[in-house]
Coordinates of C-alpha atoms and ligand atoms in Angstrom, one line a residue:
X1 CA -1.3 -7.4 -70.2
X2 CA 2.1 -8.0 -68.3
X3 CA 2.9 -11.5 -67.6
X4 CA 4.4 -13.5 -65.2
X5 CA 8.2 -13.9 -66.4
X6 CA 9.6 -17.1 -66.3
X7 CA 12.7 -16.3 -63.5
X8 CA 9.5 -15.7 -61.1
X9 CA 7.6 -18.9 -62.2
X10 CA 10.7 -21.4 -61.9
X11 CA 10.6 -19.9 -58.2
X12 CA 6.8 -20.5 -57.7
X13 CA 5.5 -23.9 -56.7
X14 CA 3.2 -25.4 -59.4
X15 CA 0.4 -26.9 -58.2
X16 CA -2.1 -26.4 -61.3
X17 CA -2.8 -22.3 -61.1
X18 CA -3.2 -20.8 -64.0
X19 CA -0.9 -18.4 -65.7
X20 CA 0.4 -17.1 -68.6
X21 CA 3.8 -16.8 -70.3
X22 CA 5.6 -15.1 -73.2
X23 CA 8.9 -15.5 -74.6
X24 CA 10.8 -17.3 -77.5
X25 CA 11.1 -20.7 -78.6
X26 CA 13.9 -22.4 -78.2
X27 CA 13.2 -25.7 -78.8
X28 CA 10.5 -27.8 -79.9
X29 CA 10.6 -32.2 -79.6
X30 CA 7.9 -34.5 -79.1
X31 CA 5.8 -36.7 -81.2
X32 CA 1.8 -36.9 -81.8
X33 CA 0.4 -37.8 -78.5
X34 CA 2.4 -34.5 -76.6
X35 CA 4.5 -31.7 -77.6
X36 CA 7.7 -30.3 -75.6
X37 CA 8.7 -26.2 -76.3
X38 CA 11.2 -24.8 -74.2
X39 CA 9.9 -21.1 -74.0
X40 CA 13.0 -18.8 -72.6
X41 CA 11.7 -14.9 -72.6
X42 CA 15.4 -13.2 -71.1
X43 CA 14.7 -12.5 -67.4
X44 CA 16.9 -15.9 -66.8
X45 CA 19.0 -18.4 -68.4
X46 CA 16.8 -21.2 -67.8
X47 CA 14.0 -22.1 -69.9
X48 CA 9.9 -23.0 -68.8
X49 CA 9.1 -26.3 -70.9
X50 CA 5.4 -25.6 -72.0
X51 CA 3.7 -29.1 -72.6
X52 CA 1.0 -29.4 -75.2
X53 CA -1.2 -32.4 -75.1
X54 CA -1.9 -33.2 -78.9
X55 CA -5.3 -33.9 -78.4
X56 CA -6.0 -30.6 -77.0
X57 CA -4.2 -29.0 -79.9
X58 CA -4.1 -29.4 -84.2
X59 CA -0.6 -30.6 -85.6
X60 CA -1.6 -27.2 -88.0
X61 CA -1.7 -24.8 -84.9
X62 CA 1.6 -26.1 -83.3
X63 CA 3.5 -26.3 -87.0
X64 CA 4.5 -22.9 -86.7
X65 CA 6.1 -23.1 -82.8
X66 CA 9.2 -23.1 -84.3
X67 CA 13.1 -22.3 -83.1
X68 CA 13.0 -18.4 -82.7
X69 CA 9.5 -17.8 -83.0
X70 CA 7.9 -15.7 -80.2
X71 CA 4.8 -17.2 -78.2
X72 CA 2.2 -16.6 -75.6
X73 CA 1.4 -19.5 -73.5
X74 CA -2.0 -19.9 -71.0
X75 CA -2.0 -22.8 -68.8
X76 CA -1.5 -24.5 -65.4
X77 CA 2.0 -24.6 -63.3
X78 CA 2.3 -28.1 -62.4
X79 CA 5.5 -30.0 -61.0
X80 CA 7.4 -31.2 -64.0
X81 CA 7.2 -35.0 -64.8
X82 CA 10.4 -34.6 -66.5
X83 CA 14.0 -33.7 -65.2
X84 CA 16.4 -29.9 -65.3
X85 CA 13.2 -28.5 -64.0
X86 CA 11.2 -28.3 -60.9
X87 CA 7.8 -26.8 -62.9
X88 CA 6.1 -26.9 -65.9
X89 CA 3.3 -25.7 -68.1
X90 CA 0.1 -27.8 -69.2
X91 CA -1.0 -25.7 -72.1
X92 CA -4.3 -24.8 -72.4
X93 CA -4.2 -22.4 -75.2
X94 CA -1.1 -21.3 -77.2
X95 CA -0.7 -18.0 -79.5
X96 CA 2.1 -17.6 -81.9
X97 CA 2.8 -13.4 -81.6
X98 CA 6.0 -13.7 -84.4
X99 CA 6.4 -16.4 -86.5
X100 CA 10.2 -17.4 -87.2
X101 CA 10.6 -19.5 -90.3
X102 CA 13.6 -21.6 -91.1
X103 CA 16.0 -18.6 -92.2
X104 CA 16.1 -17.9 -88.4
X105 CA 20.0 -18.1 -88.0
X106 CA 20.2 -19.8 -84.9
X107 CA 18.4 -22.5 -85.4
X108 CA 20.8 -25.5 -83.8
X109 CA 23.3 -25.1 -80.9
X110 CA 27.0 -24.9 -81.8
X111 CA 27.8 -21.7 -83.7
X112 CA 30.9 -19.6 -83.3
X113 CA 31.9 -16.4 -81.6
X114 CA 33.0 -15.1 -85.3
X115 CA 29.8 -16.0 -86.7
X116 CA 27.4 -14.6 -83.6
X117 CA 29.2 -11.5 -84.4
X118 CA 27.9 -11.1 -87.3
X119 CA 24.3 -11.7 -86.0
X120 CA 25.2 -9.4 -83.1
X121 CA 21.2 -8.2 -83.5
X122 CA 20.2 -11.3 -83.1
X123 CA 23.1 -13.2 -80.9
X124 CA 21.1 -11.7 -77.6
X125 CA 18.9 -14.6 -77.8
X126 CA 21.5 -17.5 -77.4
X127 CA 22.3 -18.8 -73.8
X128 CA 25.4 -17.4 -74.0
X129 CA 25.0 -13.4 -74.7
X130 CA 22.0 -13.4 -72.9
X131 CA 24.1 -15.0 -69.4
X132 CA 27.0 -12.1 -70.7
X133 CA 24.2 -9.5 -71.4
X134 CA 22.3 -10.2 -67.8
X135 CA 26.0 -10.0 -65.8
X136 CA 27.1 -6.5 -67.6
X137 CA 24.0 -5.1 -66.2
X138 CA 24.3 -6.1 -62.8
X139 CA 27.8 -5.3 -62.5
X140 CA 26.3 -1.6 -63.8
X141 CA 24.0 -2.0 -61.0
X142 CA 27.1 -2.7 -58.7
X143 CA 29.3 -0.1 -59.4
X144 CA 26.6 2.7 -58.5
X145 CA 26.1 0.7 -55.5
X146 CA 29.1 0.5 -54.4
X147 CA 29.9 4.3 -54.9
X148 CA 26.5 5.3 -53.8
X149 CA 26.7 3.2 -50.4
X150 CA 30.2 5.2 -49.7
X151 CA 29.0 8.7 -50.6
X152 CA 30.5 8.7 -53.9
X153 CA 28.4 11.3 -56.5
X154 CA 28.2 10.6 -59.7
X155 CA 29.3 13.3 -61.8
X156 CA 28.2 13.4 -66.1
X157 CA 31.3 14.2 -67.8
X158 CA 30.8 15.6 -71.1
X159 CA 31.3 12.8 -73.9
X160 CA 31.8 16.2 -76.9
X161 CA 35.1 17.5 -75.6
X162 CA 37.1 21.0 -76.4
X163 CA 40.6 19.5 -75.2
X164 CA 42.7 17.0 -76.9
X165 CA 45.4 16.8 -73.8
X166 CA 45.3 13.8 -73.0
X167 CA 44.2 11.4 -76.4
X168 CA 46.3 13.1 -79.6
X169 CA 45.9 11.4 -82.6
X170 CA 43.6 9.1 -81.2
X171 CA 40.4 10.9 -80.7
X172 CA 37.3 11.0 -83.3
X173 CA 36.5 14.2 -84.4
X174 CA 33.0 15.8 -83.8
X175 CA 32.1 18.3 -86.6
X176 CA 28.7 19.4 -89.0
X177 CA 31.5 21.2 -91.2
X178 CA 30.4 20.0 -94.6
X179 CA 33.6 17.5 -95.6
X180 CA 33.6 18.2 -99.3
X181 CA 33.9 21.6 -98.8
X182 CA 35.4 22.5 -96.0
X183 CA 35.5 26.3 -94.9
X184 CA 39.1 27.8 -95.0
X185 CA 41.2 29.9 -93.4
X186 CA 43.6 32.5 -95.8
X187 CA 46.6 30.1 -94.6
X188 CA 44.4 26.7 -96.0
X189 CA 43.8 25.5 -92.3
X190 CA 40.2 24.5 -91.6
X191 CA 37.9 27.5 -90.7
X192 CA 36.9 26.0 -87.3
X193 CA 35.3 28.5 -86.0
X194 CA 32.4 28.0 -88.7
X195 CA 31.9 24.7 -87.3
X196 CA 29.1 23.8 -84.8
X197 CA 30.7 25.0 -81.8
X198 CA 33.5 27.7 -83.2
X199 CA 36.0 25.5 -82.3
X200 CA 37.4 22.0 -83.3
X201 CA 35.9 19.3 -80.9
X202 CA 36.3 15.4 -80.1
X203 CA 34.3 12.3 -79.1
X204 CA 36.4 12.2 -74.9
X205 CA 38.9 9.8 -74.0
X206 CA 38.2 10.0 -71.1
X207 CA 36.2 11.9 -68.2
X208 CA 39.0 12.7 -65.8
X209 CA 39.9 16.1 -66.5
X210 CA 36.2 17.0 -65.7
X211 CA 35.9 14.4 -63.2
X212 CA 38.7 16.3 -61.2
X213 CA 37.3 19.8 -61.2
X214 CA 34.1 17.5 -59.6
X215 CA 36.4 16.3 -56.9
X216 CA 37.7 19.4 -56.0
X217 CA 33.8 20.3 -55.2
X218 CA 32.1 17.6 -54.0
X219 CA 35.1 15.6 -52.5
X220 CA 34.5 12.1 -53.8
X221 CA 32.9 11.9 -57.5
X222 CA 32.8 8.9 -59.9
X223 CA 32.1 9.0 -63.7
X224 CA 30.5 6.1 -65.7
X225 CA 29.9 6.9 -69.2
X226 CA 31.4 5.7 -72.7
X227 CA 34.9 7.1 -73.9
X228 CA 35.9 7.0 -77.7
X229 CA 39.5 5.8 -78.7
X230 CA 40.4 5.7 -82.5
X231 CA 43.5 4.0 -82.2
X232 CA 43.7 1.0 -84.6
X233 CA 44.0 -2.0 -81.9
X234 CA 42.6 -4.6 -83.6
X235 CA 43.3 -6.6 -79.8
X236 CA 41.0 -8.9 -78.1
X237 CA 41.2 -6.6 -75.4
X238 CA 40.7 -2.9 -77.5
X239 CA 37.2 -1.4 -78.7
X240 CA 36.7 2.2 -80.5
X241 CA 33.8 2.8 -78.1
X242 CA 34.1 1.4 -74.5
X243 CA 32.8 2.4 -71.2
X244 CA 35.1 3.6 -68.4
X245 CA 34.2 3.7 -64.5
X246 CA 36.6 6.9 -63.4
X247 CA 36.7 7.3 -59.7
X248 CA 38.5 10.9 -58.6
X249 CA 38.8 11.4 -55.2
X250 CA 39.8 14.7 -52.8
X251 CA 42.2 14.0 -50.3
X252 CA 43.4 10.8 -51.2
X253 CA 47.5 9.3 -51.8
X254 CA 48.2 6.9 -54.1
X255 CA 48.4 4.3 -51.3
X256 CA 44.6 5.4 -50.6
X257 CA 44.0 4.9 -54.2
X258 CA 45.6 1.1 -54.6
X259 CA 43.4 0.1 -51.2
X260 CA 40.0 1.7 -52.7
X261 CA 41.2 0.2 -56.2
X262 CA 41.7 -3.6 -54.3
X263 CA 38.0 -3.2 -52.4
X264 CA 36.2 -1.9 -55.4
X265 CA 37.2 -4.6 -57.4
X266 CA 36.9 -7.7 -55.1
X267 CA 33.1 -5.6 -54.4
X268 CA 32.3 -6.2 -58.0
X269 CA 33.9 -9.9 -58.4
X270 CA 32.2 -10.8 -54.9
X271 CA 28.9 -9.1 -56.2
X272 CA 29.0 -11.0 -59.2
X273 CA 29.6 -14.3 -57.8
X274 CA 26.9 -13.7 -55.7
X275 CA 23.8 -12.2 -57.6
X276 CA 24.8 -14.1 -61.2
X277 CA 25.5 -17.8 -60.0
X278 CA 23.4 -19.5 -62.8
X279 CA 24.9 -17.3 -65.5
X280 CA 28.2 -18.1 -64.4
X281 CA 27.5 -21.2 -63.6
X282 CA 26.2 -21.8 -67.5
X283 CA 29.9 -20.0 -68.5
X284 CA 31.8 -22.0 -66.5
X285 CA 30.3 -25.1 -67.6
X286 CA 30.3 -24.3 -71.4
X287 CA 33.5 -22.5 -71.5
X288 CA 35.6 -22.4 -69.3
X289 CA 36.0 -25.1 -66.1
X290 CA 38.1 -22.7 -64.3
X291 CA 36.1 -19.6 -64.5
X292 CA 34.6 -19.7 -61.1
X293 CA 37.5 -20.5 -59.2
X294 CA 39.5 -17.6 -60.8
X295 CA 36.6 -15.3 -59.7
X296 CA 36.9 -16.7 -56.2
X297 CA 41.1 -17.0 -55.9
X298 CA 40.7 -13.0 -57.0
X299 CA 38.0 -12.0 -53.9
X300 CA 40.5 -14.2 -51.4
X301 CA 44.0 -13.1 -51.8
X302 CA 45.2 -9.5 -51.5
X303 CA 46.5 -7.9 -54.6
X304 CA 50.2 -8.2 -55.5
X305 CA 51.9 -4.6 -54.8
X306 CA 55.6 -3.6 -56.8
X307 CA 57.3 -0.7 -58.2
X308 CA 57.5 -0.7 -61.7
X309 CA 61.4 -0.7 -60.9
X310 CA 61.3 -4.2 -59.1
X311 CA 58.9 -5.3 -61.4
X312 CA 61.3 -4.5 -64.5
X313 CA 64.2 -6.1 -62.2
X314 CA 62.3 -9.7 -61.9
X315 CA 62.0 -9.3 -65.7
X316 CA 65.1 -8.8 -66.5
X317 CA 66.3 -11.6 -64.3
X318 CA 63.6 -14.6 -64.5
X319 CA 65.5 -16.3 -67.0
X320 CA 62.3 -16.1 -69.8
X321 CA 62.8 -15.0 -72.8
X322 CA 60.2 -12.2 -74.3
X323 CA 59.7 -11.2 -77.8
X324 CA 60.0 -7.7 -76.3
X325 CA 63.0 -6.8 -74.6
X326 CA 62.8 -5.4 -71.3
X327 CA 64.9 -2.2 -69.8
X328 CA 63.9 0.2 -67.1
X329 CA 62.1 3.1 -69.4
X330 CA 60.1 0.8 -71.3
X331 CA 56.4 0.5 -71.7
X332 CA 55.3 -2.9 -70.2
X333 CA 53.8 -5.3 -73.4
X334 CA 51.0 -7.7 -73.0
X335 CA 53.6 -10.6 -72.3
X336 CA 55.4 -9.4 -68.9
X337 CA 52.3 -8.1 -67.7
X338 CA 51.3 -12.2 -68.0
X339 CA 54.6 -12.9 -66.6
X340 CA 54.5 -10.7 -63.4
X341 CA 50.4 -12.4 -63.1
X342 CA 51.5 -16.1 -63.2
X343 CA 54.3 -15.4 -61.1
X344 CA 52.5 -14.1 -58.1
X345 CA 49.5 -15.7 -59.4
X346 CA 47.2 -12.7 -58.1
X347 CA 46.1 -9.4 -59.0
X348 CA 49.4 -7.3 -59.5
X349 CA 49.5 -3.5 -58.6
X350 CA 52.1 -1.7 -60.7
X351 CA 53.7 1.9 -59.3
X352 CA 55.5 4.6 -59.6
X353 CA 56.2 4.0 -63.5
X354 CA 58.8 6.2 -65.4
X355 CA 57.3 9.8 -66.1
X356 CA 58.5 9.6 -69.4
X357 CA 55.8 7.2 -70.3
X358 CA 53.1 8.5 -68.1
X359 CA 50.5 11.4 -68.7
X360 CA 51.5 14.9 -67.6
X361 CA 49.1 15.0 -64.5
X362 CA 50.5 12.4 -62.7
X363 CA 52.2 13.7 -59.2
X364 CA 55.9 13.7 -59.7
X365 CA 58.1 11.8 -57.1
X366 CA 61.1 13.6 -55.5
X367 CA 63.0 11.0 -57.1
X368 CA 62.6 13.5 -60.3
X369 CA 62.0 10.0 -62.7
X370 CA 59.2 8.9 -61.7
X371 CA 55.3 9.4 -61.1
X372 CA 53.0 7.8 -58.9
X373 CA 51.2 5.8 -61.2
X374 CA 49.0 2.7 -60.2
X375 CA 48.4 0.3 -63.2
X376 CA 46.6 -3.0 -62.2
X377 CA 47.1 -6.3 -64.1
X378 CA 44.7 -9.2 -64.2
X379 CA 45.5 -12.5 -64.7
X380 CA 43.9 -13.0 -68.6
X381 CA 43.0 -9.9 -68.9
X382 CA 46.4 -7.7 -68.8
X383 CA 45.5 -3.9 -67.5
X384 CA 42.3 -3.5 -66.5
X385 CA 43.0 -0.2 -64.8
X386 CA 45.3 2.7 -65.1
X387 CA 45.0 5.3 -61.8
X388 CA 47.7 7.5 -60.4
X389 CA 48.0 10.6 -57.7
X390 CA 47.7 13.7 -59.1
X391 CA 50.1 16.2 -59.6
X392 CA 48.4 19.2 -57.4
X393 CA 51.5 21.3 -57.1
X394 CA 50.9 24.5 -59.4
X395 CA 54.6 25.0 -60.7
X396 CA 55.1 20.8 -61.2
X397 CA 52.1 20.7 -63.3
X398 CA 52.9 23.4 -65.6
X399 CA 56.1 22.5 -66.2
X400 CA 55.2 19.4 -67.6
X401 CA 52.7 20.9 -69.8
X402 CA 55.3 23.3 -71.4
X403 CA 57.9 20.2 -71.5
X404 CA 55.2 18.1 -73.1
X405 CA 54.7 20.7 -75.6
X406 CA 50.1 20.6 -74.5
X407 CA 48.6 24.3 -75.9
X408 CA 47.9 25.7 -72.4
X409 CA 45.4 27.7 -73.0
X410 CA 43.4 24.7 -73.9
X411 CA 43.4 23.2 -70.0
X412 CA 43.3 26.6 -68.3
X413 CA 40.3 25.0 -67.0
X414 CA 42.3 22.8 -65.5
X415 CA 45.1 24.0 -64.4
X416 CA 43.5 26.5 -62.8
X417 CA 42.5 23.8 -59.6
X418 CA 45.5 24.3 -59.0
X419 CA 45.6 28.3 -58.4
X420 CA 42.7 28.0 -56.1
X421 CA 42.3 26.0 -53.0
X422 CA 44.2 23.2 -54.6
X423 CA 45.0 19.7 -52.7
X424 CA 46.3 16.2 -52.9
X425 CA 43.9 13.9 -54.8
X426 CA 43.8 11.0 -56.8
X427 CA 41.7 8.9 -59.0
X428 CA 41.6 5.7 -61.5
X429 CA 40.0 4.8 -64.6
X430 CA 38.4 0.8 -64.7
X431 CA 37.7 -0.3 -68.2
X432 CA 34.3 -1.4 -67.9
X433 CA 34.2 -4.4 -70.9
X434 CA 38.0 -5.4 -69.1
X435 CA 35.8 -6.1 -66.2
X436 CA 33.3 -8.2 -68.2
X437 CA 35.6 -10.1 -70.0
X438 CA 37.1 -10.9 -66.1
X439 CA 33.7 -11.9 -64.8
X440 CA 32.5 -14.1 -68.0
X441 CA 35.6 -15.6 -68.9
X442 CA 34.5 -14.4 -72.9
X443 CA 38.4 -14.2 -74.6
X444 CA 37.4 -11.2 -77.0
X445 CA 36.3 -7.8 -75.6
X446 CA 34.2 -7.9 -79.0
X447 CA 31.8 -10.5 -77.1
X448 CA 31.3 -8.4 -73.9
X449 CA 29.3 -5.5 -75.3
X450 CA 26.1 -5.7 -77.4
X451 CA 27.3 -4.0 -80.5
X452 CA 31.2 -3.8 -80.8
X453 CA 33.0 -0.5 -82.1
X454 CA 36.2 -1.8 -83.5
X455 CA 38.5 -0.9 -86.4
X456 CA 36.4 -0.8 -89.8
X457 CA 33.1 -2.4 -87.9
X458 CA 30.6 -0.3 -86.9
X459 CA 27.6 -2.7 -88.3
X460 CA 24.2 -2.4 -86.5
Ligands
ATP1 P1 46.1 -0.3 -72.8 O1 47.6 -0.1 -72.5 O2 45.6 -1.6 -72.5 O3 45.7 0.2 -74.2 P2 45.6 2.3 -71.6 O4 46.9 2.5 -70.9 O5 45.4 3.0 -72.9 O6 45.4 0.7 -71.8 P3 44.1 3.9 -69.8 O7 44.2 5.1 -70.7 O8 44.8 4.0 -68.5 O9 44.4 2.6 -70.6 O10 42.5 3.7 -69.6 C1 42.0 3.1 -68.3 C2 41.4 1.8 -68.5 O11 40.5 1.7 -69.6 C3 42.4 0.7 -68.9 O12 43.0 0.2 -67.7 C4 41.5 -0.4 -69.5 O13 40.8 -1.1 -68.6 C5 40.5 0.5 -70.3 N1 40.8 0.7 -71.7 C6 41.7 1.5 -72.3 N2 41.7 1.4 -73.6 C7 40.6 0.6 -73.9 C8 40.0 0.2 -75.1 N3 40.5 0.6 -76.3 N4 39.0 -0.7 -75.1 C9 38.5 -1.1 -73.9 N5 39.0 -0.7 -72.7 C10 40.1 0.1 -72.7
MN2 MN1 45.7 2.2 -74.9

């Protein structure tokens, strides 16, 4: 039998009907005369508090309603005597479904982040991963929402990919080639073509390659699926395995791309403040007093827009000193990207970076240096996406390949939208756990995803 879950009973108005509850103890207090267990079963970060009158029950039958320990409760909603809650249950009869002894791991309140992430299979059932674990999926929800409500089609990228363009050296291999003896060719390269699918594959990077052929179809596509990066970041803000949101859209300048970019994500801050409020409201308390005002100051004020040139000019002259020095050419590090946040104190959208340090699809500016790039920086979080306009021109594009030395033959695919019926488009990728890490206010990407991918982790 289903039972009620205890987000729709703290909504319902007690006044002694019966009903039934299951979930997991929390906590149990009281003495001989009554018996207090705060039951929580997921659908919300509250808890019910089941009362048990001890004359109703044996001390033997309650003994094993212990921390973590997963119970069925029958009884009758009444308004609660006590305070934090509006309802309550007077048990009538109480079944203990899975006992939990005293090795249960979370037995007192307190532990740390490190050590939760050790118990990652178990850390689901503490306030705090359940709040994170409840936002991730609504902000899921959201982002096919929002898409879906402006005629956006979600396109399945493959995650097994043919090309390496865009990730060398930092892409997993995908192989059922046996590795301790490995088929050879007469020159002692690897026999791929005995492999699974004749050729040498990857785990993707990334779905925008694929995601653009969809564009130039069905005019306005968005991908949302995991992407696989083996670089050894061992960041707060890097995981092996994340999930990336890539929006690619027909017709559409880089100017169309920043305002989409701006909406989409004040949509999914606005959404969250909006459909999580006692989640983040539990964050904010616990964590982090400014949380909720950050979420708020990021849905009010428009975004911050610069060239990467200016940008790199107010670095140069603010007078700060960085561990990094800073020249026009130059990657951006973690430390101006905080520097250009707290000094407009908003959202920051970076453009028109150096080609040189860009991907070879990116449209080309007439200025012959630079590419029309969008990178946008959080406050806290760095980049939390990298977008640009696409290079559609047919002679542009290859040259790059050929200057950037990618085997052509391997993104004929591709390049190919631009022999037929090609046309101005653009796209961006968000960094779905980026996003999380925003919304909770959690410092370590590690912390935003049930069961972390990082360098030498992959546990559970
Ligand atoms: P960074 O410089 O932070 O490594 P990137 O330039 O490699 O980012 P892109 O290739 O533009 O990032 O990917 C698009 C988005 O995906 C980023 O803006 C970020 O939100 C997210 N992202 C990139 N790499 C990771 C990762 N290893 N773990 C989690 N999210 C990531
Ligand atoms: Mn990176």
């Amino acid at each position: 039998m289903i039972t009620t879950r205890v987000a729709e009973l703290l909504k319902t108005a007690g006044n002694g009907q019966a009903v039934e509850v299951r979930g997991w103890v929390r906590t149990r207090r009281g003495n001989k005369q009554v018996a207090f267990i705060a039951v929580n079963d997921g659908s919300i970060i509250h808890n019910i508090q089941v009362v048990a009158d001890m004359e109703k029950f044996s001390e033997d039958s309650i003994k094993k309603v212990t921390t973590g320990a997963c119970i069925s409760v029958k009884g009758k909603l009444v308004p609660s005597q006590g305070q934090g809650q509006s309802v309550e249950i007077q048990a009538d009869e109480i079944h203990v479904l899975g006992e939990a002894d005293e090795t249960f791991p979370l037995q007192k309140k307190g532990h740390s982040m490190e050590f939760l992430r050790e118990i990652a299979h178990l850390r689901p059932r503490t306030n705090t991963f359940g709040a994170v674990f409840r936002i991730r999926h609504h902000m899921a929800f959201a982002v096919h929402k929002y898409f879906n409500d402006r005629g956006f089609y979600y396109l399945h990228t493959p995650i097994i990919t043919g090309s390496d363009a865009e990730g060398a050296g930092e892409m997993f291999q995908v192989t059922t080639l046996d590795l301790h003896n490995l088929p050879k060719n007469p020159d002692g390269s690897i026999n791929h073509k005995e492999d699974f699918f004749g050729k040498a594959t990857n785990l993707t990077v990334s779905g925008q390659l694929e995601g653009e052929l969809g564009a130039m179809a069905l005019g306005l596509i968005y991908t949302f699926g995991p992407t696989f990066r083996a670089e050894n970041s061992n960041t707060p803000r890097h995981l092996a395995e994340f999930w990336m949101i890539e929006p690619e859209m027909a017709f559409y300048d880089i100017k169309d791309n920043m305002d989409l970019a701006e909406d989409f994500l004040k949509y999914l801050v606005r959404y969250a403040l909006d459909t999580c409020k006692d989640d983040l409201e539990f964050l904010n308390s616990m964590y982090d007093k400014g949380l909720i005002a950050r979420l708020q100051s990021v849905v009010d004020q428009p975004f911050e827009r610069l060239t990467y040139t200016k940008a790199v000019e107010l670095l140069e002259t603010c007078g700060q000193k960085f561990e990094f020095p800073v020249s026009w050419g130059t990657d951006l590090q973690k430390e101006h990207e905080n520097y250009l946040v707290e000094h407009f104190k908003r959202p920051v959208i970076l453009t028109d970076y150096p080609m040189t340090i860009k991907a070879f699809y990116m449209k080309q500016n007439d200025d012959g240096k630079t590419v029309r790039a969008m990178d946008i920086l959080f406050p806290w979080i760095g980049e939390i996406i990298g977008g640009s306009q696409r290079e559609e021109r047919y002679e542009k594009l290859i040259q790059r390949v050929r200057d950037m030395k990618i085997p052509e033959h391997e993104i004929s695919w591709y390049i190919d939208t631009r022999k037929f019926g090609t046309c101005e488009h653009a796209g961006f990728g968000l960094g779905f756990e980026r996003l999380i890490l925003f919304i909770t206010g959690m410092t370590n990407i590690r912390d935003v995803i049930p069961f972390p991918r990082t360098p030498k982790n992959a546990e559970f």
